[in-house]
XYZ file of C-alpha atoms in Angstrom:
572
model
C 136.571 57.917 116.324
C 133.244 57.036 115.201
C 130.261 59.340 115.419
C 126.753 58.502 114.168
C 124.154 61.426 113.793
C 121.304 61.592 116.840
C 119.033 64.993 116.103
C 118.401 67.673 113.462
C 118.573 71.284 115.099
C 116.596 72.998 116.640
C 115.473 76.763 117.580
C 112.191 77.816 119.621
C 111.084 76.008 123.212
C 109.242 73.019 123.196
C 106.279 71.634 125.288
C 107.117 70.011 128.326
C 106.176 66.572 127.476
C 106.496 64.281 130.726
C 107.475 60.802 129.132
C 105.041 58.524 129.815
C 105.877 55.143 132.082
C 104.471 51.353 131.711
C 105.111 48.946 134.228
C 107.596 46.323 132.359
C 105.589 42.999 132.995
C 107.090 40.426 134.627
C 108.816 37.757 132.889
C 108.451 34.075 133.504
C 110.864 32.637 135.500
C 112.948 28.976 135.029
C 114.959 28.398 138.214
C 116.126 24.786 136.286
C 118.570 26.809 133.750
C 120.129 23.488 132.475
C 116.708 22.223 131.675
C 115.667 25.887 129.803
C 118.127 25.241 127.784
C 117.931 21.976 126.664
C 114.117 22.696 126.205
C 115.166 25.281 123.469
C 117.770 23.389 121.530
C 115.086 21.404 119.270
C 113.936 24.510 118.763
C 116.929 25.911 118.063
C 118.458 23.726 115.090
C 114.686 23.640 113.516
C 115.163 27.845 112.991
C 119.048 27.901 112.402
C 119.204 27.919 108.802
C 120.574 30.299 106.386
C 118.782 33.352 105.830
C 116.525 32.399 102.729
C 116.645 35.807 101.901
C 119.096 37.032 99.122
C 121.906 39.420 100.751
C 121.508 41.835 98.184
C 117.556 42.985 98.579
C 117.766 42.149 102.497
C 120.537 44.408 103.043
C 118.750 47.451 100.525
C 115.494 46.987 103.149
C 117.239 47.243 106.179
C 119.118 50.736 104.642
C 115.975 52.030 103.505
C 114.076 51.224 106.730
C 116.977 53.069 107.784
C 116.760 56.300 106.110
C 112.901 55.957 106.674
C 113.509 56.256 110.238
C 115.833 58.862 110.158
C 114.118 61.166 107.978
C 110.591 59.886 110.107
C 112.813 61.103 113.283
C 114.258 64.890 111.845
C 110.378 65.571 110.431
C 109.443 64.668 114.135
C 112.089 67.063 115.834
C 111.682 69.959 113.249
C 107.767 69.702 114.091
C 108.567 69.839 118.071
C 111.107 73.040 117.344
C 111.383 75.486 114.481
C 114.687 77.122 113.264
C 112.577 80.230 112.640
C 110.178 82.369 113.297
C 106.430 84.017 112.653
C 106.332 87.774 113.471
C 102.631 87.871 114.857
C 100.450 90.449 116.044
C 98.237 90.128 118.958
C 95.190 89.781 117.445
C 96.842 86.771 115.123
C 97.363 85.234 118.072
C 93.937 85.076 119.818
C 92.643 83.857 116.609
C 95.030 81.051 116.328
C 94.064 79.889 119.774
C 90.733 78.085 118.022
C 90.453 75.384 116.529
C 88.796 76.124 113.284
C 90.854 76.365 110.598
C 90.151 79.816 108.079
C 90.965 79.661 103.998
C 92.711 83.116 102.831
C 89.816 84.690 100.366
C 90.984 86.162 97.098
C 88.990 89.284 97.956
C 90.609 89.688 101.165
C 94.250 89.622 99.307
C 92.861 92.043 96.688
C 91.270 94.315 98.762
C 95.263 94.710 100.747
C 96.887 95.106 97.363
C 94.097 97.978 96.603
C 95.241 99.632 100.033
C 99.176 99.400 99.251
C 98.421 100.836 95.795
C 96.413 103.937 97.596
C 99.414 105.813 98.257
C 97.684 106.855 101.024
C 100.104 106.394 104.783
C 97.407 104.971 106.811
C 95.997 102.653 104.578
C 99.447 101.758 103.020
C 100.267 100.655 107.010
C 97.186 98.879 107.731
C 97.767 97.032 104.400
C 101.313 95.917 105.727
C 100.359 94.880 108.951
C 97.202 93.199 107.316
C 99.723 91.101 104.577
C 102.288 90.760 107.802
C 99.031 88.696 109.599
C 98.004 86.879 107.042
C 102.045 85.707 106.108
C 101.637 84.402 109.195
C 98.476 82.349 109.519
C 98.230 81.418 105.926
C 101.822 80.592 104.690
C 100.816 77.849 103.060
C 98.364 79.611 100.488
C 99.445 79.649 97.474
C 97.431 82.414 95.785
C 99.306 84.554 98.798
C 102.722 83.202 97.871
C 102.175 84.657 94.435
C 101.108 88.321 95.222
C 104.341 88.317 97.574
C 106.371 87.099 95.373
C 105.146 88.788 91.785
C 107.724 91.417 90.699
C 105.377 94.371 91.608
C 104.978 93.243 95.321
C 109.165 93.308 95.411
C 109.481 96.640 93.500
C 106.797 98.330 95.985
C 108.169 96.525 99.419
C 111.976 98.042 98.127
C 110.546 101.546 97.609
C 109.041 100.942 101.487
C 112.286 100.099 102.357
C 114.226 102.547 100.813
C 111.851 105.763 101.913
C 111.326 107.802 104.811
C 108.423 106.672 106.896
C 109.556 104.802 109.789
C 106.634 103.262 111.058
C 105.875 101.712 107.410
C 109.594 100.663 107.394
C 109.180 98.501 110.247
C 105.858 97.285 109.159
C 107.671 96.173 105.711
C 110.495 94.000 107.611
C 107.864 92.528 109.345
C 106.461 91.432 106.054
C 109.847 90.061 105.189
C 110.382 88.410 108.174
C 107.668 86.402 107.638
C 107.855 85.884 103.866
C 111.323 84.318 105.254
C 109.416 82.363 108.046
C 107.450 80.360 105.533
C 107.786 76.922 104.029
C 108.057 78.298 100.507
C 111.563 78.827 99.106
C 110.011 80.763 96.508
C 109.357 83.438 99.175
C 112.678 83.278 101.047
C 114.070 84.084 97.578
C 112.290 87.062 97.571
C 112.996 87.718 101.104
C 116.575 87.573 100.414
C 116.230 90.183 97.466
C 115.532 92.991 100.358
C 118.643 91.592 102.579
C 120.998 94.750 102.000
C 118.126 97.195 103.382
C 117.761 94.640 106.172
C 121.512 94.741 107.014
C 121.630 98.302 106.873
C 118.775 99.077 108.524
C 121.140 97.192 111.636
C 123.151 100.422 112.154
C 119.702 102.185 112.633
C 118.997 104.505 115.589
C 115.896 102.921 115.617
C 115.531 99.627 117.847
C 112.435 98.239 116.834
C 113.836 98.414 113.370
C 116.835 97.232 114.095
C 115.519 94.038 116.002
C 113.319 93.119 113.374
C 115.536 93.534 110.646
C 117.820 90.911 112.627
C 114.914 88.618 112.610
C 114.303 89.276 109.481
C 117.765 88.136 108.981
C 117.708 85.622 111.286
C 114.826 83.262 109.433
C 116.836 84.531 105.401
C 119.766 82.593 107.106
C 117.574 79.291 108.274
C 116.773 78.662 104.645
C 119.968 77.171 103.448
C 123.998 77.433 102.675
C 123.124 79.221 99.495
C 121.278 82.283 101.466
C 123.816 82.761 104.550
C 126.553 82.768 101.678
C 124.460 86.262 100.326
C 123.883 87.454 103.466
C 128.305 87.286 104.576
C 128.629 88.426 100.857
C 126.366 91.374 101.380
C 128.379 92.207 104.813
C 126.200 91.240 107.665
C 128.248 89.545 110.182
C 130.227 93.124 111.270
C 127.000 95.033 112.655
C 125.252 91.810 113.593
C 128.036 90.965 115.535
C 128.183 94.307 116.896
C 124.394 93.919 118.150
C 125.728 91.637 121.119
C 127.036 94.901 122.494
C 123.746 96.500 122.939
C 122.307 97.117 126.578
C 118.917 96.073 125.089
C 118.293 92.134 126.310
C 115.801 92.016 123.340
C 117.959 92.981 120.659
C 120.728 90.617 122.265
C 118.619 87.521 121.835
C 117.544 88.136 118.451
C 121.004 88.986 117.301
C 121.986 85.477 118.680
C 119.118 83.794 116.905
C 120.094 85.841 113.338
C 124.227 84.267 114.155
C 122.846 80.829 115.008
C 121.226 80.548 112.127
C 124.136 81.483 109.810
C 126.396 79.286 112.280
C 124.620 76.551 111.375
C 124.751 73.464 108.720
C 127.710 72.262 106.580
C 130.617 74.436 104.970
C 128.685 76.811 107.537
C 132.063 79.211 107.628
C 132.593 79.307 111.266
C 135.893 80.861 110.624
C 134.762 84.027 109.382
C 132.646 84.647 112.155
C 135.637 84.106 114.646
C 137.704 86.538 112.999
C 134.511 88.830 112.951
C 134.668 88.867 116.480
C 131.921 86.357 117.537
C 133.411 84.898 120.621
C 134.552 87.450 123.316
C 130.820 89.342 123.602
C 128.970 86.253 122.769
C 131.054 84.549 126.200
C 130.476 87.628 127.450
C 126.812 86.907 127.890
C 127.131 83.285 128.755
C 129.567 84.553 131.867
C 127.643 88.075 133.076
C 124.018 87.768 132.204
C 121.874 86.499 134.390
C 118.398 86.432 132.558
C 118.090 82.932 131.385
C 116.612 83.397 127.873
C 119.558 85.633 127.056
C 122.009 82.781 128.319
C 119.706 80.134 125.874
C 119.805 82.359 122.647
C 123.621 82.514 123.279
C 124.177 79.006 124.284
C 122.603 78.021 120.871
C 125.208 80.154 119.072
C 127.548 77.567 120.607
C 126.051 74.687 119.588
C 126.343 75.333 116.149
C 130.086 76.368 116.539
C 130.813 73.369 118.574
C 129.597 71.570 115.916
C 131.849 71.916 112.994
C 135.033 70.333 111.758
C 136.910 73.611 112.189
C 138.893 75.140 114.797
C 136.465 76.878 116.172
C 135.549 74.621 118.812
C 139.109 74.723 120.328
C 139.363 78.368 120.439
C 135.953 77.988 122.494
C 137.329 75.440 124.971
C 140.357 77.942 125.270
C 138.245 80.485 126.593
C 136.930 78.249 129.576
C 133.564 77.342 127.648
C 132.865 74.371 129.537
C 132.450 76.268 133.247
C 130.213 79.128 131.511
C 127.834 76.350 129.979
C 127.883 74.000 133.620
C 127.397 76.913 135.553
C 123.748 77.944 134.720
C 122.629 74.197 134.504
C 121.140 74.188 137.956
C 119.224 77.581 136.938
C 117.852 75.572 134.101
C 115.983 72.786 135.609
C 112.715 74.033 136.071
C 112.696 75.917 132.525
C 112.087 72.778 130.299
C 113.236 73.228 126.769
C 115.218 76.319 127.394
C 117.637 74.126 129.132
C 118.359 72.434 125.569
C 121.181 74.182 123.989
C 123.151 73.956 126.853
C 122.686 70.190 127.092
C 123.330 70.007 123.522
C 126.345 72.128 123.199
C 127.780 70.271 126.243
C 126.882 67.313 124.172
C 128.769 68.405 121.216
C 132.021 68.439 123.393
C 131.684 65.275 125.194
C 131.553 63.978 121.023
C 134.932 65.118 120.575
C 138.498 63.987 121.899
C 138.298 62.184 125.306
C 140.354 65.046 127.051
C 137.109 66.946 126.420
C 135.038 64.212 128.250
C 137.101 64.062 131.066
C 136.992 67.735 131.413
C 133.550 67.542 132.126
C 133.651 64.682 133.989
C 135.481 66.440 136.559
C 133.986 70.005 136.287
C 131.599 70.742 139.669
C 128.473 70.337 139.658
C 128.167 68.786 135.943
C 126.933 65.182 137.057
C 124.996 66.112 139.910
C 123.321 68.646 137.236
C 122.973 65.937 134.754
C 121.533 63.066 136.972
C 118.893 65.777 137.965
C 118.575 66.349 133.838
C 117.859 62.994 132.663
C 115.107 62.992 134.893
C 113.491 65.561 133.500
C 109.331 65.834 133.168
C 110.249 67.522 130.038
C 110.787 65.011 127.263
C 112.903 66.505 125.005
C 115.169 67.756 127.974
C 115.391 64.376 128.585
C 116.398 63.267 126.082
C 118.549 65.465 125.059
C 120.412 64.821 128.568
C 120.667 60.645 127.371
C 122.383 61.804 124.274
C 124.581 63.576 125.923
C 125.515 60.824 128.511
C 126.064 58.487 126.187
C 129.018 60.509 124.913
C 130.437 61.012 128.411
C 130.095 57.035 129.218
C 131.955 56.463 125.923
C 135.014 57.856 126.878
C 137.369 55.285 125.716
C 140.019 55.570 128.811
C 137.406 54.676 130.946
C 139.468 56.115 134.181
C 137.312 58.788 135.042
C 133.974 56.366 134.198
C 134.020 55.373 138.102
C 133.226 58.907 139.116
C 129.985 58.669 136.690
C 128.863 55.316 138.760
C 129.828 56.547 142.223
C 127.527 59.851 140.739
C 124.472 57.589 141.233
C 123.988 57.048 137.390
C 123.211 53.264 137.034
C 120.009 53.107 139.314
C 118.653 56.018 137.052
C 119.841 54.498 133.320
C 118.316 51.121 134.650
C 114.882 52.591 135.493
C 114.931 54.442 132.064
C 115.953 51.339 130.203
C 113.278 49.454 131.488
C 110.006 51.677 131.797
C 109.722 54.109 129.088
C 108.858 54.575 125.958
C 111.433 53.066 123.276
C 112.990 55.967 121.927
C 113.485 57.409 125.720
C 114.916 53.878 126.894
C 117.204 53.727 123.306
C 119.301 56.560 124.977
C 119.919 54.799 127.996
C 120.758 52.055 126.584
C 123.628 53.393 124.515
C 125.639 54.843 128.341
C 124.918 51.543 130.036
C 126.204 49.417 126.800
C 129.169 52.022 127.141
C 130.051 51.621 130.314
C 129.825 47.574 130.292
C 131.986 48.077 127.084
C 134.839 49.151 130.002
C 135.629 45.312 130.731
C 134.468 43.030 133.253
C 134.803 45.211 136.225
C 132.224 47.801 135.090
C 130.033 44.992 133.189
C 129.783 43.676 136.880
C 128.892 46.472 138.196
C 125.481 46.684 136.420
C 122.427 44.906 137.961
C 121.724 43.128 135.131
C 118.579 40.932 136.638
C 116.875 44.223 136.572
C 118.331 45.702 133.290
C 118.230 42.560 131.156
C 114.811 42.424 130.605
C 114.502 45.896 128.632
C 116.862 45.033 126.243
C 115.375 41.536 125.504
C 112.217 43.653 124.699
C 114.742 45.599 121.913
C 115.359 42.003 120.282
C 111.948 41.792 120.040
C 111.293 44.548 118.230
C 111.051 45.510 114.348
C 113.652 48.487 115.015
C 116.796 47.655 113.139
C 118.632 50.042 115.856
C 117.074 48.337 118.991
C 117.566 44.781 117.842
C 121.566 45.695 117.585
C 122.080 47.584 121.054
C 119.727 44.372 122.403
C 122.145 42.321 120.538
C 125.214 43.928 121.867
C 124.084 44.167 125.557
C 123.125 39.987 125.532
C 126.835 39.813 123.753
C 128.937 42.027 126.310
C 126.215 40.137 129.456
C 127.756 36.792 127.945
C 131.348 37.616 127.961
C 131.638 39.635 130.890
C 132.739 36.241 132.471
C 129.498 36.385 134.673
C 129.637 33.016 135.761
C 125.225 32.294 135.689
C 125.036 34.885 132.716
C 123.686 31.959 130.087
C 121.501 30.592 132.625
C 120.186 34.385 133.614
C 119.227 34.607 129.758
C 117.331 31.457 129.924
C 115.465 32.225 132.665
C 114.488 35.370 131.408
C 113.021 33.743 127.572
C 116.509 34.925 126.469
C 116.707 32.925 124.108
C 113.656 32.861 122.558
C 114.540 36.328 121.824
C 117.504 35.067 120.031
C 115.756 32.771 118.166
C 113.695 36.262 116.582
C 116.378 37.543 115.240
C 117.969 34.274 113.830
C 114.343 34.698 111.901
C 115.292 38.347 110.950
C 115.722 39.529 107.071
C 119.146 41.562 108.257
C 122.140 39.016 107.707
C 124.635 40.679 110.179
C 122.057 40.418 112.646
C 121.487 37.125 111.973
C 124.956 35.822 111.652
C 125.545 37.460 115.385
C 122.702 35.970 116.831
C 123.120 32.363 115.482
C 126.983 32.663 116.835
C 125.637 33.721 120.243
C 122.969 30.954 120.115
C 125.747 28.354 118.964
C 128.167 29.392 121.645
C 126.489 29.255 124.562
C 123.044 27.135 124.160
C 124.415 24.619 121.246
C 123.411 20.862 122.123
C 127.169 20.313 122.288
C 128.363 23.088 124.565
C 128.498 21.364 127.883
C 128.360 24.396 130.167
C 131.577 25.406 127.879
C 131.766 29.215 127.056
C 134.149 30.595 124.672
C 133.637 34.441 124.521
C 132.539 36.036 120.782
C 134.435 38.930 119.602
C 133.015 41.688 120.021
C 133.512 43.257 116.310
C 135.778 46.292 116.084
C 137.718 45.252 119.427
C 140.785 42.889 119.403
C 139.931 38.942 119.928
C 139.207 38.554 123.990
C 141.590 34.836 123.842
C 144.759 37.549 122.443
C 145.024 35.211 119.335
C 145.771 37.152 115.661
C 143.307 34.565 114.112
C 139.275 35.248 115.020
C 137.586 31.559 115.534
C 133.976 33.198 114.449
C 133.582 34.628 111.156
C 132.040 38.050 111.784
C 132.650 39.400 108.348
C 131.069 42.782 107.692
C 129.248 42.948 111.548
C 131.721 45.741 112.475
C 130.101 48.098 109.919
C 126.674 47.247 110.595
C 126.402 47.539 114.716
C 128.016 49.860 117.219
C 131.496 50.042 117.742
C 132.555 49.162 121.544
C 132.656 52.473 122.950
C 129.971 54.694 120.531
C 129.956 58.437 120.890
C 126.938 60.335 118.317
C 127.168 63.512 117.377
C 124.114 65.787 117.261
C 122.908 66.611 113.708
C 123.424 70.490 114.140
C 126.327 70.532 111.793
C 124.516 68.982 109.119
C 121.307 70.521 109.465
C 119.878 72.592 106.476
């Protein structure tokens, strides 16, 4: 099964962002189709003509546009939510609440390193917590990234660590913690240095201690494979693990944002943290605790698991994951991004094997919850909740599909397809492209007067991903065996939209378009209508041979039934 990558991963609640809505103007209308399209043959054969483009360079644009837009798109999402972070103090925070911006002074950081060189307790703390503040509101300086990270800082922050003063203990790991929370990897080296006082400092009687040092841990891990390698080497999962047992809420959630974190990304070893232990107390909290931030922190432990190639995820499903993350949905709805793990990690399974999908399909309450979800005021909630449709509607039996329409679904998907913003409407598209992917009976069973109009606006578009679901929907519309479907598309300046991407420098795109335009609207076609493969799905006349060329299309758009998985395993 095909899976294509949707969203990089993400950690702290975002702003409620209500998607903004534009009233789709209304299209000119041709009630002579037979005269619409004659009008637009002349035009036609003047713009079909090979792409004067060489293959070669148009094909390297489109991938780099490509790459552009994802990398554009994961700079976007890791902006909206951070996999880590910032321990402040209160007073950091009501300065940060203005709007003018501070430089770091070199006599301010010299004047700290004075006080940690003192000796003296008091001062040594108020140096701490002074370097703790400004670690967190000037992370990008790099005069402070060098006094952190020079060889004396280290040796003095490990002799902090390794002494007897509590209260300048504490103050230390919150040093580290946000040494770890920056955007230098310089730092989170040296962060990592201190990661076996951290880890033992997790058996501590002390619970502030303890939950920072788990932060602490928690932001090491975010950095990358190489540091949650040290961290498993250096022993951490058995007393983080053992931190979901505490009867402290606080300590809970941070201990699920420290195992998140080293659940997450490639070769991310989800094995050894089942045999740690992991999954009873962490579905422990997803079944018995009823304060929702707890059930968030926990539920993004599971999207990371649910994530990876191993075996992990099956073990999960065996211990009746699906009810425990349906269950709190309805709590959810009002919470805005807290909501998001859930969705995604419910996402995640509706990616895998269709036995999955129909699982959910049939689990109470999970559609009524997600129609309510993909409404959302809160954008990312949103959607997150499209993505996650999309992977339900492309369930390739199909069977259970009816229960998604008879759910209310279609009315929604058309709205969204038609009145948002393009990246909100993109995720619509791909469930109602899904569904009409079913065959004829559930291609008929969109209205697609209303709905055809907001994926014409996709052909129009510069997006390479648009113009192929707009492509797709116009090519499923036309085969669907809809009997006014070509004259629908005239009437609606369908083919003028065509006619764009004949014009456009991507070849497959091209190729499909000119077939389309040939098949139906060609001078010679007489009302005839012979139905164009659909590429990765068996000829629709049941001959071996294909009458239409398609040569690479099937690699360049979306197979018939397209399920995406979220980018949480591949995430740094």
């Amino acid at each position: 099964m095909e899976k294509r990558t949707l969203r990089s991963s993400a950690r702290l609640a975002a702003q409620a962002a209500a998607s903004s809505s534009a009233a789709h103007p209304d299209q000119d209308k041709n009630t002579d189709a037979s005269s619409s399209t004659t009008a637009t043959t002349a035009r036609h054969k003047a713009l079909y003509k090979p792409n004067p483009l060489a293959a070669a360079s148009g094909k390297e644009g489109v991938n780099r546009r490509i790459k552009e837009d994802a990398q554009l798109r994961k700079q976007r999402r890791e902006e909206l939510v951070s996999s880590k972070r910032f321990k402040r103090s209160k007073e950091t925070e009501e300065a940060q609440t203005g709007d003018e911006k501070v430089e770091l002074k070199e006599d301010q950081l010299e004047s700290v390193q004075k006080l940690l060189k003192s000796g003296k307790s008091g001062e040594k703390l108020k140096a701490l917590k002074t370097l703790s503040d400004y670690l967190s509101t000037y992370s990008d300086s790099q005069t402070l990234q060098s006094v952190v990270s020079s060889q004396d800082f280290l040796t003095m922050i490990d002799s902090i660590l390794t002494g007897t003063d509590a209260e300048e203990q504490l103050m230390a790991a919150a040093v580290v913690t946000n040494m770890a929370a920056g955007g230098s990897a310089e730092l989170c080296e040296a962060a990592l240095n201190t990661a076996p006082h951290l880890i033992q400092f997790l058996d501590s009687q002390n619970v502030a201690l303890v939950d920072q040092s788990a932060w602490a841990i928690g932001n090491i891990a975010a950095e990358g494979p190489k540091f949650r390698d040290r961290l498993r080497d250096n022993g951490v999962l058995p007393p983080l693990i053992k931190l979901l047992d505490s009867k402290d809420m606080n300590l809970v959630k941070t201990a699920c944002f420290a195992l998140s974190n080293l659940a997450r990304g490639e070769n991310a070893n989800h094995e050894a943290l089942v045999k740690a232990g992991m999954i009873p107390p962490l579905l422990h909290h997803l079944r018995e605790d009823t304060e929702l931030a707890v059930i968030s922190e926990a539920a993004w432990v599971v999207v990371y698991l649910t994530s990876g190639p191993d075996n992990a995820s099956i073990q999960l499903l065996e211990h009746k994951l699906i009810p425990l993350l349906v269950a709190p949905l309805k709590d959810f709805l009002d919470q805005g991004a807290l909501a998001i793990p859930l969705i995604r990690a419910l996402g995640n399974i509706a990616s895998g094997p269709d036995n999955n999908t129909s699982a959910l399909i049939h689990e109470p309450g999970f559609l009524s919850s997600m129609l309510q979800y993909i409404q959302s005021e809160c954008r990312p909630v949103k959607k997150e909740s499209l993505w996650m449709m999309s992977n339900v509607t492309a369930e390739h039996e199909g069977t259970d599909l009816k229960l998604v329409i008879d759910a209310g679904f279609i009315p929604v998907l058309t709205d969204i397809v038609t009145h948002h913003n393009f990246d909100i409407r993109k995720e619509a598209a791909y469930s109602l492209i899904n569904l009409a992917s079913h065959g004829p009976e559930y291609a008929k069973a969109l209205p697609h007067r209303d709905i055809l109009p907001g994926f014409l606006d996709f052909l129009r578009t510069k997006d390479h991903e648009l113009i192929s679901l707009g492509l797709r929907y116009v090519q499923l519309l036309l085969n669907s065996g809809i009997a006014d479907a070509p004259a629908l598309l005239s009437e609606m300046d369908g083919v003028d939209a065509l006619e764009a991407v004949i014009l456009s420098d991507d070849r497959n795109q091209h190729r499909l378009a000119s077939l389309l335009m040939d098949t139906y609207f060609g001078e010679n076609n007489q009302g005839s209508r012979v139905p164009t493969p659909i590429p990765g799905t068996p000829d629709p006349s049941g001959m071996s041979g294909n009458p239409h060329s398609l040569g690479d299309l099937a690699s360049s758009l979306p197979p018939q039934y397209l399920k995406r998985a979220s980018l949480s395993a591949a995430a740094v």
